[in-house]
Amino acid sequence: MTADDQHQQDDWASSRTNRLPSFTEVLSRRTRPPVDLFMFYLFLQREGAEDILDFWLDVQQHENLCRAYFKDVRKSGRTIKEDWPQYWEYARRRGSIYGTVVGINPETKRSTASTGELLTENEKRQLAAFGMSEGTASTSPRPLEQATARGTPASPQEETNPPRSSTPFSLSGRTPTLFNIRRASRAPTIIPRSSAITRMDLVSSAERIFYRYLSPAGNMVNSQENHEIYLPPSLRINSFPLSSSQEPKTQTELNMLAQIPDMFHAQKEYCFKAMEQDAFPRFLRSKAFGNLTPISALVRLIAGLITLWVGLSVAFSLIFLDVQPRSKRLFLYLPFTFAILFLISHQYELDPILVFLGQSETTPFRTLTVREPYVRKLLLGRAIWVTILVAALSTGLTLLFWAVPGHRL
């Protein structure tokens, strides 16, 4: 990270001194650990649901590639209307998210991180050309409920059956990942360019996204790994009408090619809303109010129960053996403190010791430094509360066993 990037990060962080970051800020990489994009990816990965974020990032890269193509055309001195008349006519009639780039009415532009409607009338007509139904996303099932087993996209005959899933999360049948970081995001911020971008590059990008995320596993080509995500029937794309290995020649193919730049925008908007409304709030609760991973919290529960059993065994032994002097029982404070600390850490998914050290877990027993100011403040307040609670319960339990009269059996 350059000095300018660091300065910009500091400015963004200073604007959030009294609030948690928004989902848009996380996706645009304006936040710091433990509420940054990397940590959100790991959070989804533990649930086996990172493919929806991969899809969003890959579509974002596809759209950036299209923007770069349009900008290159304009820099060459040609207009989009001259270079790609089919797309110009399509964008002029139906609207496009690249309106300001290609010189169409800026009002047709839609944000890359949606805050508005999921689907416009123009997008419905656009999506229908790719074999998608004309319903709106607002009538689709509520996003981000638990995914069911893997299946194939619903056909018209299957519409009457219960949907295989009601979440855009992956249908690959994988189990949640607790320990390993399998892969980083496949959508780089900067697009590597060794030559001028062509329209076939756009087709290749769209084709890869379709076969990776939207096509059933049985329809995979070129041995691509499939990570099919759920989409409501109104947003499903049933086929990809072009090939990256062959230039479009017929008028129908040229018309289809004109839709490639905007092809996945409605699906991307839906996935954004789904993550924002369900996964992201859970992510904030996990990282802004706790600093442990589920497996680490489970280990603390087991350690706490074992330590509590040891402490109680020693306590009752001291009572029924009537060990003197009674002050020896005060040493019970140590096992009771560790036991209660482990148990409360599991309950709150927060380790106060790690908080005081400024650390938060990424994967089990691996930590990074907390750098988001407001999150640091929240965690410190909760850590102080947990410390007081542990001290009070440990003291009370120790005094209770100290006050019990001894009776040798």
Short mmCIF file of C-alpha atoms in Angstrom, two decimals:
data_model
loop_
_atom_site.label_atom_id
_atom_site.label_comp_id
_atom_site.label_asym_id
_atom_site.label_seq_id
_atom_site.Cartn_x
_atom_site.Cartn_y
_atom_site.Cartn_z
CA MET A 1 0.00 0.00 0.00
CA THR A 2 1.39 3.38 -1.03
CA ALA A 3 1.57 6.45 1.20
CA ASP A 4 -1.34 8.03 -0.70
CA ASP A 5 -3.46 4.92 -0.21
CA GLN A 6 -2.62 4.88 3.49
CA HIS A 7 -3.55 8.56 3.81
CA GLN A 8 -6.85 7.92 2.04
CA GLN A 9 -7.54 4.97 4.35
CA ASP A 10 -6.90 7.24 7.34
CA ASP A 11 -9.35 9.81 6.00
CA TRP A 12 -12.03 7.18 5.48
CA ALA A 13 -11.42 5.72 8.95
CA SER A 14 -11.67 9.17 10.58
CA SER A 15 -15.12 9.59 9.05
CA ARG A 16 -16.30 6.46 10.89
CA THR A 17 -15.23 7.32 14.42
CA ASN A 18 -18.80 6.85 15.73
CA ARG A 19 -20.32 4.28 13.40
CA LEU A 20 -19.75 0.91 11.81
CA PRO A 21 -18.89 0.76 8.10
CA SER A 22 -21.50 0.22 5.44
CA PHE A 23 -21.49 -2.73 3.08
CA THR A 24 -20.57 -0.46 0.18
CA GLU A 25 -17.50 0.74 2.08
CA VAL A 26 -16.41 -2.84 2.73
CA LEU A 27 -16.80 -3.85 -0.92
CA SER A 28 -14.91 -0.78 -2.10
CA ARG A 29 -12.03 -1.65 0.28
CA ARG A 30 -12.36 1.48 2.38
CA THR A 31 -12.37 -0.30 5.72
CA ARG A 32 -9.71 -1.77 7.98
CA PRO A 33 -9.46 -5.10 9.80
CA PRO A 34 -11.38 -6.79 11.24
CA VAL A 35 -14.29 -5.45 9.13
CA ASP A 36 -12.52 -5.35 5.76
CA LEU A 37 -13.25 -7.28 2.58
CA PHE A 38 -10.75 -10.03 3.38
CA MET A 39 -12.41 -10.76 6.73
CA PHE A 40 -15.86 -10.70 5.12
CA TYR A 41 -14.63 -13.25 2.58
CA LEU A 42 -13.35 -15.49 5.38
CA PHE A 43 -16.68 -15.12 7.19
CA LEU A 44 -18.59 -16.30 4.11
CA GLN A 45 -16.04 -19.05 3.55
CA ARG A 46 -16.67 -20.49 7.02
CA GLU A 47 -20.32 -20.80 5.99
CA GLY A 48 -19.40 -22.38 2.65
CA ALA A 49 -20.99 -19.39 0.92
CA GLU A 50 -18.13 -17.35 -0.51
CA ASP A 51 -19.20 -17.96 -4.12
CA ILE A 52 -21.80 -15.21 -4.00
CA LEU A 53 -19.06 -12.70 -3.15
CA ASP A 54 -16.80 -14.17 -5.83
CA PHE A 55 -19.63 -13.73 -8.32
CA TRP A 56 -20.14 -10.10 -7.31
CA LEU A 57 -16.41 -9.37 -7.59
CA ASP A 58 -16.08 -11.14 -10.93
CA VAL A 59 -19.03 -9.23 -12.37
CA GLN A 60 -17.47 -6.04 -11.02
CA GLN A 61 -14.28 -6.95 -12.88
CA HIS A 62 -16.30 -7.69 -16.03
CA GLU A 63 -17.95 -4.27 -15.81
CA ASN A 64 -14.58 -2.61 -15.24
CA LEU A 65 -13.29 -4.39 -18.34
CA CYS A 66 -16.23 -3.04 -20.34
CA ARG A 67 -15.61 0.48 -19.04
CA ALA A 68 -11.95 0.19 -20.00
CA TYR A 69 -12.97 -0.90 -23.51
CA PHE A 70 -15.32 2.08 -23.91
CA LYS A 71 -12.69 4.49 -22.61
CA ASP A 72 -10.10 3.08 -25.02
CA VAL A 73 -12.51 3.64 -27.90
CA ARG A 74 -13.05 7.25 -26.90
CA LYS A 75 -9.31 7.83 -26.45
CA SER A 76 -8.73 6.56 -29.99
CA GLY A 77 -10.85 9.44 -31.31
CA ARG A 78 -13.81 7.26 -32.33
CA THR A 79 -17.26 7.38 -30.82
CA ILE A 80 -19.06 4.35 -29.47
CA LYS A 81 -21.74 4.91 -32.09
CA GLU A 82 -19.15 4.54 -34.85
CA ASP A 83 -17.23 1.67 -33.25
CA TRP A 84 -20.13 -0.45 -31.99
CA PRO A 85 -23.44 0.71 -33.52
CA GLN A 86 -25.39 -2.29 -32.20
CA TYR A 87 -24.45 -1.52 -28.62
CA TRP A 88 -25.07 2.20 -29.09
CA GLU A 89 -28.59 1.52 -30.34
CA TYR A 90 -29.23 -1.01 -27.58
CA ALA A 91 -27.98 1.36 -24.85
CA ARG A 92 -29.88 4.32 -26.31
CA ARG A 93 -33.18 2.41 -26.38
CA ARG A 94 -32.93 0.34 -23.20
CA GLY A 95 -30.44 2.16 -21.03
CA SER A 96 -27.04 1.06 -19.81
CA ILE A 97 -24.95 1.35 -16.65
CA TYR A 98 -22.18 2.81 -18.83
CA GLY A 99 -24.30 5.77 -19.95
CA THR A 100 -21.84 8.44 -18.86
CA VAL A 101 -18.86 6.56 -20.34
CA VAL A 102 -20.37 6.09 -23.80
CA GLY A 103 -21.93 9.55 -23.88
CA ILE A 104 -25.58 8.65 -23.39
CA ASN A 105 -27.90 10.49 -20.99
CA PRO A 106 -26.22 10.28 -17.53
CA GLU A 107 -29.61 9.57 -15.97
CA THR A 108 -29.45 6.06 -17.38
CA LYS A 109 -26.46 5.26 -15.18
CA ARG A 110 -26.95 2.83 -12.33
CA SER A 111 -24.61 2.53 -9.36
CA THR A 112 -22.16 -0.35 -9.20
CA ALA A 113 -23.16 -0.97 -5.58
CA SER A 114 -26.90 -0.97 -5.63
CA THR A 115 -28.98 1.12 -3.29
CA GLY A 116 -32.14 1.20 -5.39
CA GLU A 117 -34.49 -1.12 -7.25
CA LEU A 118 -33.19 -4.55 -8.16
CA LEU A 119 -34.70 -4.64 -11.62
CA THR A 120 -35.96 -1.95 -13.97
CA GLU A 121 -38.29 -2.35 -16.92
CA ASN A 122 -35.36 -1.87 -19.27
CA GLU A 123 -33.43 -4.64 -17.53
CA LYS A 124 -36.43 -6.96 -17.72
CA ARG A 125 -36.54 -6.58 -21.49
CA GLN A 126 -32.78 -7.03 -21.64
CA LEU A 127 -32.81 -10.20 -19.54
CA ALA A 128 -35.67 -11.70 -21.53
CA ALA A 129 -33.41 -11.80 -24.57
CA PHE A 130 -31.13 -14.21 -22.71
CA GLY A 131 -33.86 -16.70 -21.88
CA MET A 132 -34.87 -15.23 -18.55
CA SER A 133 -38.43 -14.86 -17.30
CA GLU A 134 -40.02 -11.44 -17.02
CA GLY A 135 -40.94 -11.47 -13.33
CA THR A 136 -39.30 -8.99 -11.00
CA ALA A 137 -36.82 -9.71 -8.23
CA SER A 138 -39.23 -8.27 -5.68
CA THR A 139 -41.45 -11.33 -6.10
CA SER A 140 -38.59 -13.75 -5.53
CA PRO A 141 -38.11 -15.71 -2.27
CA ARG A 142 -36.49 -13.91 0.64
CA PRO A 143 -32.71 -14.03 0.10
CA LEU A 144 -30.12 -15.76 2.22
CA GLU A 145 -32.06 -18.50 3.91
CA GLN A 146 -30.24 -21.79 4.38
CA ALA A 147 -29.16 -23.42 1.12
CA THR A 148 -30.42 -26.88 0.23
CA ALA A 149 -28.72 -29.64 -1.70
CA ARG A 150 -27.33 -29.07 -5.16
CA GLY A 151 -29.70 -29.04 -8.11
CA THR A 152 -30.13 -27.75 -11.63
CA PRO A 153 -31.83 -24.51 -12.62
CA ALA A 154 -35.57 -24.76 -12.59
CA SER A 155 -37.27 -25.44 -15.88
CA PRO A 156 -40.86 -24.34 -16.60
CA GLN A 157 -42.02 -27.81 -15.56
CA GLU A 158 -40.17 -27.50 -12.27
CA GLU A 159 -41.64 -24.11 -11.36
CA THR A 160 -44.50 -25.79 -9.52
CA ASN A 161 -42.11 -27.77 -7.31
CA PRO A 162 -40.44 -26.38 -4.18
CA PRO A 163 -37.30 -24.45 -5.12
CA ARG A 164 -34.02 -26.23 -4.46
CA SER A 165 -32.85 -23.19 -2.56
CA SER A 166 -33.94 -19.71 -1.57
CA THR A 167 -30.47 -18.21 -1.29
CA PRO A 168 -27.92 -16.92 -3.80
CA PHE A 169 -25.24 -18.80 -1.90
CA SER A 170 -23.41 -21.62 -3.63
CA LEU A 171 -25.23 -24.83 -4.53
CA SER A 172 -22.03 -26.81 -4.88
CA GLY A 173 -22.78 -28.97 -1.86
CA ARG A 174 -19.58 -28.02 -0.06
CA THR A 175 -19.45 -27.98 3.68
CA PRO A 176 -18.44 -24.84 5.58
CA THR A 177 -14.69 -24.30 5.90
CA LEU A 178 -13.36 -23.64 9.38
CA PHE A 179 -9.60 -23.94 9.10
CA ASN A 180 -8.31 -23.28 5.60
CA ILE A 181 -8.31 -20.26 3.34
CA ARG A 182 -8.96 -22.12 0.10
CA ARG A 183 -8.55 -19.26 -2.31
CA ALA A 184 -8.46 -15.52 -2.44
CA SER A 185 -10.87 -13.49 -4.51
CA ARG A 186 -10.52 -14.03 -8.24
CA ALA A 187 -11.43 -10.43 -9.08
CA PRO A 188 -8.34 -8.20 -9.02
CA THR A 189 -8.72 -4.48 -8.47
CA ILE A 190 -6.47 -3.67 -11.45
CA ILE A 191 -7.04 -5.42 -14.76
CA PRO A 192 -3.72 -6.57 -16.31
CA ARG A 193 -3.50 -5.39 -19.91
CA SER A 194 -0.81 -6.42 -22.37
CA SER A 195 -2.83 -5.38 -25.44
CA ALA A 196 -5.92 -3.43 -26.40
CA ILE A 197 -9.21 -4.81 -25.11
CA THR A 198 -11.45 -6.27 -27.82
CA ARG A 199 -15.12 -7.17 -27.89
CA MET A 200 -14.20 -10.85 -27.84
CA ASP A 201 -12.39 -10.20 -24.54
CA LEU A 202 -15.74 -9.00 -23.18
CA VAL A 203 -17.44 -12.13 -24.53
CA SER A 204 -14.76 -14.33 -22.97
CA SER A 205 -15.20 -12.59 -19.61
CA ALA A 206 -18.99 -12.99 -19.70
CA GLU A 207 -18.73 -16.61 -20.85
CA ARG A 208 -16.44 -17.48 -17.95
CA ILE A 209 -18.84 -15.93 -15.43
CA PHE A 210 -21.85 -17.71 -16.91
CA TYR A 211 -20.29 -21.17 -16.90
CA ARG A 212 -18.72 -20.69 -13.49
CA TYR A 213 -21.67 -19.32 -11.54
CA LEU A 214 -24.91 -19.54 -13.51
CA SER A 215 -24.73 -22.78 -15.47
CA PRO A 216 -25.51 -26.21 -13.94
CA ALA A 217 -22.50 -28.46 -13.40
CA GLY A 218 -23.55 -30.68 -16.29
CA ASN A 219 -23.16 -27.79 -18.72
CA MET A 220 -19.57 -26.89 -17.83
CA VAL A 221 -17.17 -26.23 -20.69
CA ASN A 222 -13.39 -26.19 -20.88
CA SER A 223 -13.22 -28.10 -17.57
CA GLN A 224 -14.10 -24.96 -15.61
CA GLU A 225 -14.80 -25.42 -11.93
CA ASN A 226 -18.50 -24.83 -11.27
CA HIS A 227 -19.72 -22.72 -8.36
CA GLU A 228 -23.36 -22.32 -9.26
CA ILE A 229 -25.23 -19.78 -7.16
CA TYR A 230 -28.93 -19.47 -6.57
CA LEU A 231 -30.93 -16.82 -8.39
CA PRO A 232 -34.70 -16.34 -8.40
CA PRO A 233 -36.46 -17.48 -11.59
CA SER A 234 -36.79 -13.90 -12.85
CA LEU A 235 -33.01 -13.49 -12.93
CA ARG A 236 -31.82 -16.86 -14.21
CA ILE A 237 -29.96 -17.02 -17.50
CA ASN A 238 -30.70 -20.36 -19.10
CA SER A 239 -28.12 -20.29 -21.87
CA PHE A 240 -25.16 -18.33 -23.18
CA PRO A 241 -25.81 -17.61 -26.86
CA LEU A 242 -22.26 -16.66 -27.90
CA SER A 243 -18.82 -18.28 -28.00
CA SER A 244 -15.55 -16.57 -27.22
CA SER A 245 -13.83 -18.67 -29.88
CA GLN A 246 -15.95 -17.44 -32.80
CA GLU A 247 -16.73 -13.93 -33.98
CA PRO A 248 -20.47 -13.18 -34.17
CA LYS A 249 -21.60 -12.95 -37.77
CA THR A 250 -25.37 -13.03 -37.99
CA GLN A 251 -27.51 -10.06 -37.05
CA THR A 252 -28.98 -12.02 -34.14
CA GLU A 253 -25.51 -12.75 -32.76
CA LEU A 254 -24.50 -9.11 -33.16
CA ASN A 255 -27.60 -8.04 -31.27
CA MET A 256 -26.77 -10.53 -28.52
CA LEU A 257 -23.20 -9.25 -28.40
CA ALA A 258 -24.55 -5.76 -27.69
CA GLN A 259 -26.07 -7.04 -24.45
CA ILE A 260 -22.82 -8.49 -23.07
CA PRO A 261 -21.65 -5.38 -21.14
CA ASP A 262 -24.89 -5.16 -19.09
CA MET A 263 -25.59 -8.88 -19.03
CA PHE A 264 -25.03 -9.64 -15.32
CA HIS A 265 -25.80 -6.29 -13.73
CA ALA A 266 -29.27 -7.21 -12.44
CA GLN A 267 -27.90 -10.44 -10.93
CA LYS A 268 -25.08 -8.50 -9.34
CA GLU A 269 -27.57 -6.06 -7.82
CA TYR A 270 -29.60 -8.94 -6.41
CA CYS A 271 -26.53 -10.54 -4.84
CA PHE A 272 -25.51 -7.20 -3.37
CA LYS A 273 -28.92 -6.80 -1.72
CA ALA A 274 -28.87 -10.38 -0.49
CA MET A 275 -25.47 -10.02 1.18
CA GLU A 276 -26.28 -6.57 2.54
CA GLN A 277 -29.55 -7.67 4.16
CA ASP A 278 -28.46 -10.99 5.64
CA ALA A 279 -24.78 -11.97 5.65
CA PHE A 280 -23.32 -8.53 6.28
CA PRO A 281 -25.26 -7.78 9.52
CA ARG A 282 -24.17 -11.15 10.88
CA PHE A 283 -20.61 -10.40 9.86
CA LEU A 284 -20.68 -7.08 11.73
CA ARG A 285 -22.10 -8.74 14.85
CA SER A 286 -19.36 -11.35 14.65
CA LYS A 287 -16.42 -8.99 14.13
CA ALA A 288 -17.49 -5.73 15.76
CA PHE A 289 -18.75 -7.35 18.97
CA GLY A 290 -16.50 -10.40 19.12
CA ASN A 291 -13.03 -11.51 18.11
CA LEU A 292 -13.18 -15.30 18.04
CA THR A 293 -13.94 -17.78 15.29
CA PRO A 294 -16.58 -20.49 15.98
CA ILE A 295 -14.03 -23.30 16.27
CA SER A 296 -11.89 -21.26 18.66
CA ALA A 297 -14.94 -20.48 20.79
CA LEU A 298 -15.80 -24.19 20.86
CA VAL A 299 -12.28 -25.05 22.07
CA ARG A 300 -12.72 -22.53 24.88
CA LEU A 301 -16.01 -24.13 25.86
CA ILE A 302 -14.36 -27.54 26.17
CA ALA A 303 -11.38 -26.10 28.05
CA GLY A 304 -13.72 -24.17 30.35
CA LEU A 305 -15.80 -27.22 31.25
CA ILE A 306 -12.68 -29.31 31.95
CA THR A 307 -11.11 -26.56 34.07
CA LEU A 308 -14.36 -26.04 35.98
CA TRP A 309 -14.57 -29.78 36.70
CA VAL A 310 -10.98 -29.71 38.00
CA GLY A 311 -11.71 -26.67 40.18
CA LEU A 312 -14.87 -28.17 41.65
CA SER A 313 -13.14 -31.50 42.30
CA VAL A 314 -10.34 -29.78 44.21
CA ALA A 315 -12.82 -27.59 46.09
CA PHE A 316 -14.91 -30.50 47.33
CA SER A 317 -11.76 -32.45 48.19
CA LEU A 318 -10.55 -29.61 50.39
CA ILE A 319 -13.95 -29.46 52.11
CA PHE A 320 -14.44 -33.17 52.74
CA LEU A 321 -10.81 -33.69 53.79
CA ASP A 322 -11.12 -30.63 56.05
CA VAL A 323 -7.74 -29.34 54.92
CA GLN A 324 -6.34 -26.67 57.23
CA PRO A 325 -5.76 -23.80 57.19
CA ARG A 326 -8.93 -22.83 55.36
CA SER A 327 -7.07 -20.03 53.53
CA LYS A 328 -5.65 -22.69 51.19
CA ARG A 329 -9.06 -22.75 49.54
CA LEU A 330 -8.41 -19.25 48.22
CA PHE A 331 -6.12 -20.80 45.61
CA LEU A 332 -9.31 -22.10 43.99
CA TYR A 333 -9.56 -18.61 42.51
CA LEU A 334 -7.11 -19.62 39.78
CA PRO A 335 -8.98 -22.61 38.25
CA PHE A 336 -12.33 -20.85 38.73
CA THR A 337 -11.03 -17.73 36.95
CA PHE A 338 -9.73 -19.66 33.96
CA ALA A 339 -12.88 -21.79 33.79
CA ILE A 340 -15.24 -18.81 33.85
CA LEU A 341 -13.03 -16.86 31.44
CA PHE A 342 -13.15 -19.71 28.92
CA LEU A 343 -16.91 -20.21 29.33
CA ILE A 344 -17.80 -16.52 29.02
CA SER A 345 -15.41 -16.13 26.08
CA HIS A 346 -17.34 -18.90 24.36
CA GLN A 347 -20.68 -17.32 25.23
CA TYR A 348 -19.74 -13.87 23.90
CA GLU A 349 -17.28 -15.14 21.26
CA LEU A 350 -14.88 -12.60 22.71
CA ASP A 351 -11.53 -13.09 24.40
CA PRO A 352 -10.74 -10.00 26.53
CA ILE A 353 -7.03 -10.82 26.59
CA LEU A 354 -6.87 -10.66 22.80
CA VAL A 355 -8.83 -7.41 22.85
CA PHE A 356 -6.40 -5.78 25.27
CA LEU A 357 -3.61 -6.91 22.92
CA GLY A 358 -5.49 -5.35 20.00
CA GLN A 359 -5.96 -8.67 18.19
CA SER A 360 -8.86 -10.39 16.42
CA GLU A 361 -8.93 -13.90 14.98
CA THR A 362 -8.99 -14.46 11.23
CA THR A 363 -8.91 -18.25 11.21
CA PRO A 364 -8.77 -20.41 14.36
CA PHE A 365 -5.85 -19.29 16.55
CA ARG A 366 -4.49 -16.88 13.93
CA THR A 367 -4.92 -13.20 14.61
CA LEU A 368 -4.44 -9.78 13.09
CA THR A 369 -4.38 -6.29 14.58
CA VAL A 370 -7.67 -4.43 14.98
CA ARG A 371 -7.29 -1.19 13.02
CA GLU A 372 -10.86 0.09 12.61
CA PRO A 373 -11.21 2.81 15.30
CA TYR A 374 -14.89 2.35 16.16
CA VAL A 375 -14.61 -1.44 16.24
CA ARG A 376 -11.63 -1.13 18.57
CA LYS A 377 -13.74 1.06 20.86
CA LEU A 378 -16.66 -1.39 20.85
CA LEU A 379 -14.44 -4.39 21.54
CA LEU A 380 -12.63 -2.61 24.35
CA GLY A 381 -15.91 -1.75 26.07
CA ARG A 382 -17.15 -5.33 25.83
CA ALA A 383 -13.77 -6.68 26.98
CA ILE A 384 -13.91 -4.51 30.12
CA TRP A 385 -17.43 -5.76 30.82
CA VAL A 386 -16.38 -9.39 30.34
CA THR A 387 -13.33 -8.90 32.61
CA ILE A 388 -15.49 -7.43 35.39
CA LEU A 389 -18.00 -10.27 35.00
CA VAL A 390 -15.26 -12.92 35.14
CA ALA A 391 -13.70 -11.32 38.21
CA ALA A 392 -17.04 -11.06 40.02
CA LEU A 393 -18.11 -14.64 39.30
CA SER A 394 -14.68 -16.08 40.17
CA THR A 395 -14.54 -14.14 43.43
CA GLY A 396 -18.07 -15.16 44.37
CA LEU A 397 -17.46 -18.84 43.63
CA THR A 398 -14.16 -18.83 45.53
CA LEU A 399 -15.65 -17.15 48.61
CA LEU A 400 -18.56 -19.59 48.55
CA PHE A 401 -16.28 -22.62 48.80
CA TRP A 402 -14.04 -20.83 51.30
CA ALA A 403 -16.99 -20.17 53.63
CA VAL A 404 -18.34 -23.74 53.60
CA PRO A 405 -17.37 -25.53 56.87
CA GLY A 406 -14.99 -28.45 56.45
CA HIS A 407 -16.15 -31.96 57.34
CA ARG A 408 -13.76 -34.89 57.11
CA LEU A 409 -15.46 -38.01 55.83
#
